[in-house]
Short mmCIF file of C-alpha atoms in Angstrom, two decimals:
data_model
loop_
_atom_site.label_atom_id
_atom_site.label_comp_id
_atom_site.label_asym_id
_atom_site.label_seq_id
_atom_site.Cartn_x
_atom_site.Cartn_y
_atom_site.Cartn_z
CA MET Y 348 150.77 -104.66 77.55
CA LYS Y 349 151.74 -105.56 73.99
CA SER Y 350 151.87 -109.28 74.81
CA THR Y 351 148.41 -109.03 76.41
CA ILE Y 352 146.97 -107.49 73.24
CA ILE Y 353 148.59 -110.18 71.08
CA PHE Y 354 147.20 -112.94 73.31
CA THR Y 355 143.73 -111.33 73.20
CA VAL Y 356 143.80 -111.16 69.39
CA ILE Y 357 144.86 -114.82 69.11
CA PHE Y 358 142.17 -115.85 71.60
CA LEU Y 359 139.46 -113.93 69.76
CA ASN Y 360 140.55 -115.35 66.42
CA THR Y 361 140.33 -118.84 67.90
CA LEU Y 362 136.81 -118.17 69.11
CA LEU Y 363 135.77 -116.73 65.77
CA SER Y 364 137.17 -119.68 63.85
CA TYR Y 365 135.64 -122.23 66.22
CA GLY Y 366 132.60 -123.75 64.55
CA GLN Y 367 133.78 -122.51 61.13
CA LYS Y 368 134.87 -125.96 60.03
CA GLN Y 369 135.52 -126.22 56.34
CA HIS Y 370 134.17 -129.74 55.83
CA LEU Y 371 131.41 -132.03 57.04
CA GLU Y 372 132.16 -134.61 59.72
CA PRO Y 373 131.31 -138.28 59.05
CA ALA Y 374 128.14 -139.44 60.76
CA THR Y 375 126.03 -142.55 61.19
CA PHE Y 376 122.48 -143.20 62.33
CA TYR Y 377 123.59 -146.49 63.92
CA VAL Y 378 124.43 -145.04 67.33
CA GLY Y 379 122.62 -147.52 69.58
CA GLY Y 380 119.65 -147.20 71.95
CA GLY Y 381 116.71 -144.85 71.62
CA LEU Y 382 118.74 -142.27 69.73
CA GLU Y 383 119.37 -144.77 66.95
CA ASN Y 384 115.64 -145.47 66.72
CA TYR Y 385 115.03 -141.74 66.46
CA TYR Y 386 117.55 -141.17 63.66
CA ARG Y 387 116.59 -144.23 61.66
CA ASN Y 388 112.84 -143.65 62.00
CA LEU Y 389 113.22 -139.97 61.12
CA ASN Y 390 115.24 -140.84 58.03
CA THR Y 391 112.78 -143.53 56.95
CA LEU Y 392 109.69 -141.38 57.48
CA CYS Y 393 111.14 -138.29 55.82
CA TYR Y 394 111.99 -140.15 52.63
CA GLU Y 395 109.25 -142.77 52.55
CA GLY Y 396 108.53 -143.89 48.99
CA MET Y 397 111.71 -142.35 47.58
CA SER Y 398 114.81 -144.02 46.23
CA GLY Y 399 116.79 -146.19 48.63
CA TYR Y 400 119.97 -144.57 47.30
CA PRO Y 401 119.95 -140.83 48.02
CA TYR Y 402 121.15 -138.51 45.29
CA ALA Y 403 121.28 -135.45 47.55
CA ARG Y 404 119.38 -135.22 50.85
CA PHE Y 405 119.38 -132.87 53.79
CA ILE Y 406 117.91 -133.09 57.30
CA ALA Y 407 117.88 -130.23 59.81
CA ILE Y 408 117.45 -131.14 63.48
CA PRO Y 409 116.94 -128.04 65.68
CA SER Y 410 117.18 -128.34 69.45
CA PHE Y 411 113.86 -126.67 70.22
CA SER Y 412 111.75 -126.78 67.08
CA LYS Y 413 110.59 -129.32 64.53
CA GLU Y 414 112.82 -131.08 62.05
CA TYR Y 415 112.68 -130.47 58.29
CA ALA Y 416 114.30 -131.99 55.22
CA PHE Y 417 114.57 -132.13 51.45
CA SER Y 418 115.50 -134.67 48.81
CA ILE Y 419 116.57 -134.10 45.22
CA GLU Y 420 114.80 -136.68 43.07
CA LYS Y 421 114.57 -137.72 39.43
CA ASN Y 422 111.33 -139.19 38.08
CA ASN Y 423 110.65 -139.98 34.42
CA LYS Y 424 113.31 -137.56 33.18
CA GLU Y 425 111.95 -134.80 35.41
CA TYR Y 426 113.81 -133.35 38.38
CA PHE Y 427 112.40 -132.14 41.68
CA VAL Y 428 113.20 -130.69 45.06
CA ILE Y 429 110.93 -132.52 47.50
CA SER Y 430 110.65 -130.71 50.82
CA ILE Y 431 109.45 -132.48 53.95
CA THR Y 432 107.86 -130.56 56.82
CA LEU Y 433 106.78 -132.15 60.11
CA THR Y 434 103.61 -131.16 61.92
CA GLU Y 435 105.56 -131.14 65.19
CA SER Y 436 108.98 -132.10 66.53
CA TYR Y 437 109.44 -135.84 66.09
CA TRP Y 438 112.00 -135.89 68.90
CA ARG Y 439 109.72 -134.16 71.41
CA ALA Y 440 106.41 -135.73 70.36
CA LYS Y 441 104.82 -137.78 73.12
CA LYS Y 442 102.99 -139.83 70.49
CA LYS Y 443 105.36 -140.17 67.56
CA ASP Y 444 102.74 -142.02 65.53
CA SER Y 445 100.72 -138.80 65.45
CA VAL Y 446 103.48 -136.78 63.76
CA LYS Y 447 102.75 -136.19 60.08
CA PHE Y 448 105.44 -135.83 57.43
CA GLU Y 449 104.08 -133.47 54.80
CA SER Y 450 105.81 -133.34 51.40
CA LYS Y 451 105.72 -130.68 48.70
CA LYS Y 452 107.74 -130.61 45.51
CA ASN Y 453 108.91 -128.11 42.93
CA LYS Y 454 110.46 -128.85 39.56
CA ILE Y 455 114.04 -127.96 38.67
CA ASP Y 456 115.93 -128.36 35.41
CA GLU Y 457 118.63 -130.92 34.68
CA ASN Y 458 121.39 -128.32 35.03
CA ILE Y 459 120.64 -127.41 38.64
CA TYR Y 460 119.95 -131.09 39.42
CA THR Y 461 123.44 -131.97 38.16
CA LYS Y 462 125.00 -128.99 39.97
CA ILE Y 463 123.47 -130.04 43.30
CA GLY Y 464 124.77 -133.57 42.72
CA CYS Y 465 128.29 -132.22 42.05
CA LEU Y 466 128.19 -130.21 45.27
CA PHE Y 467 127.06 -133.18 47.36
CA GLN Y 468 129.67 -135.48 45.78
CA LEU Y 469 132.31 -132.90 46.68
CA LEU Y 470 130.99 -132.80 50.24
CA ALA Y 471 131.26 -136.58 50.45
CA ARG Y 472 134.85 -136.59 49.18
CA GLN Y 473 135.94 -133.86 51.59
CA THR Y 474 134.19 -135.16 54.70
CA LYS Y 475 136.66 -135.67 57.54
CA SER Y 476 136.78 -136.14 61.31
CA TYR Y 477 137.77 -133.34 63.68
CA SER Y 478 139.50 -133.74 67.03
CA ASP Y 479 137.36 -131.06 68.71
CA GLU Y 480 133.88 -132.52 68.41
CA TYR Y 481 131.80 -130.10 70.45
CA HIS Y 482 128.06 -129.76 70.30
CA GLY Y 483 126.18 -127.33 72.50
CA LEU Y 484 122.88 -127.73 74.21
CA ASP Y 485 121.05 -125.62 71.65
CA GLY Y 486 121.52 -124.80 68.00
CA GLU Y 487 120.89 -127.05 65.02
CA SER Y 488 122.45 -130.23 63.65
CA TYR Y 489 122.49 -130.67 59.88
CA TYR Y 490 122.87 -133.97 58.07
CA PHE Y 491 123.69 -134.54 54.40
CA LEU Y 492 123.09 -137.90 52.71
CA ILE Y 493 124.47 -139.02 49.36
CA THR Y 494 125.33 -142.15 47.45
CA ASP Y 495 128.99 -141.85 46.46
CA ASN Y 496 130.56 -143.02 43.20
CA ASN Y 497 131.20 -146.46 44.75
CA GLY Y 498 127.51 -146.96 45.50
CA GLU Y 499 127.93 -146.44 49.26
CA ILE Y 500 125.56 -144.21 51.23
CA LYS Y 501 127.53 -141.53 53.03
CA ILE Y 502 126.29 -139.26 55.82
CA GLY Y 503 128.01 -136.03 56.82
CA LYS Y 504 127.04 -133.56 59.52
CA THR Y 505 127.72 -130.07 60.80
CA TRP Y 506 126.49 -128.20 63.83
CA SER Y 507 125.38 -124.53 63.90
CA PRO Y 508 128.14 -123.14 61.66
CA ASP Y 509 128.97 -119.47 61.40
CA ASP Y 510 126.93 -117.83 58.62
CA ASN Y 511 130.02 -116.65 56.75
CA SER Y 512 131.89 -119.97 56.88
CA LEU Y 513 131.80 -122.50 54.05
CA MET Y 514 129.48 -124.67 56.14
CA GLY Y 515 127.27 -121.67 56.89
CA ARG Y 516 126.95 -120.89 53.20
CA LEU Y 517 126.13 -124.55 52.56
CA ILE Y 518 123.32 -124.39 55.13
CA LYS Y 519 121.98 -121.19 53.52
CA ILE Y 520 121.84 -122.93 50.13
CA SER Y 521 120.19 -125.99 51.71
CA ASN Y 522 117.57 -123.91 53.49
CA ASP Y 523 116.86 -122.04 50.25
CA LEU Y 524 116.40 -125.35 48.41
CA TYR Y 525 114.04 -126.52 51.14
CA SER Y 526 112.10 -123.27 50.83
CA PHE Y 527 111.99 -123.59 47.03
CA GLY Y 528 110.65 -127.12 47.30
CA ASN Y 529 107.86 -125.78 49.48
CA GLY Y 530 106.83 -123.40 46.70
CA ASN Y 531 108.13 -120.23 48.29
CA LYS Y 532 109.46 -117.34 46.21
CA VAL Y 533 113.12 -118.25 46.14
CA SER Y 534 115.30 -117.59 43.09
CA ILE Y 535 116.60 -120.89 41.75
CA ALA Y 536 119.00 -118.90 39.55
CA GLU Y 537 120.48 -117.30 42.66
CA ILE Y 538 120.79 -120.71 44.33
CA ASN Y 539 122.57 -121.96 41.21
CA ASN Y 540 125.03 -119.05 41.36
CA GLU Y 541 125.70 -119.62 45.06
CA ILE Y 542 126.37 -123.32 44.42
CA ASP Y 543 128.87 -122.38 41.69
CA LYS Y 544 130.73 -120.05 44.05
CA LEU Y 545 130.68 -122.53 46.92
CA ILE Y 546 132.07 -125.34 44.76
CA ILE Y 547 134.94 -123.07 43.68
CA ASP Y 548 135.70 -122.15 47.30
CA PHE Y 549 135.53 -125.77 48.47
CA GLU Y 550 138.05 -126.74 45.78
CA LYS Y 551 140.61 -124.06 46.68
#
């Protein structure tokens, strides 16, 4: 009986920790075939007219709803969160040319701009491959794009992390930044505090 309980606890702990990966996995949009066209077109259309070297960018790809994204940009010594919302799912659209990519932006100060950059650079440095690459049939895939200190564009991904994991907290911050860029009532001071705490926890 005791051994059964121990096995059950270990099994449940394994299930609870599954998906709670502590780092992003390396990703590429050059995957071949129609899927490559999807990723590359989505990336191009989301960030059309922006810098070719991403400072800090995020794309969310849900299984059953439309994609959304943000980019952190600097323009004439001003700093912005630019949020991109699609009129419909680009993946599911029968006529992809009809999908509109609507952008809104909200100003941030240099401090939060720098803090976001520090977080994304840390994500790039800690990105690593996992042996158990599992992705379900539903959920959401999240992609993070950054230009590292060597001038190389890096892409990291995570898939439907647990809300309380490091990756889950990262997604919460990213969704809040997206919402802020859209002009919603989101506390940028709270986002700043959450970034501070997440950076500390990533560096432990």
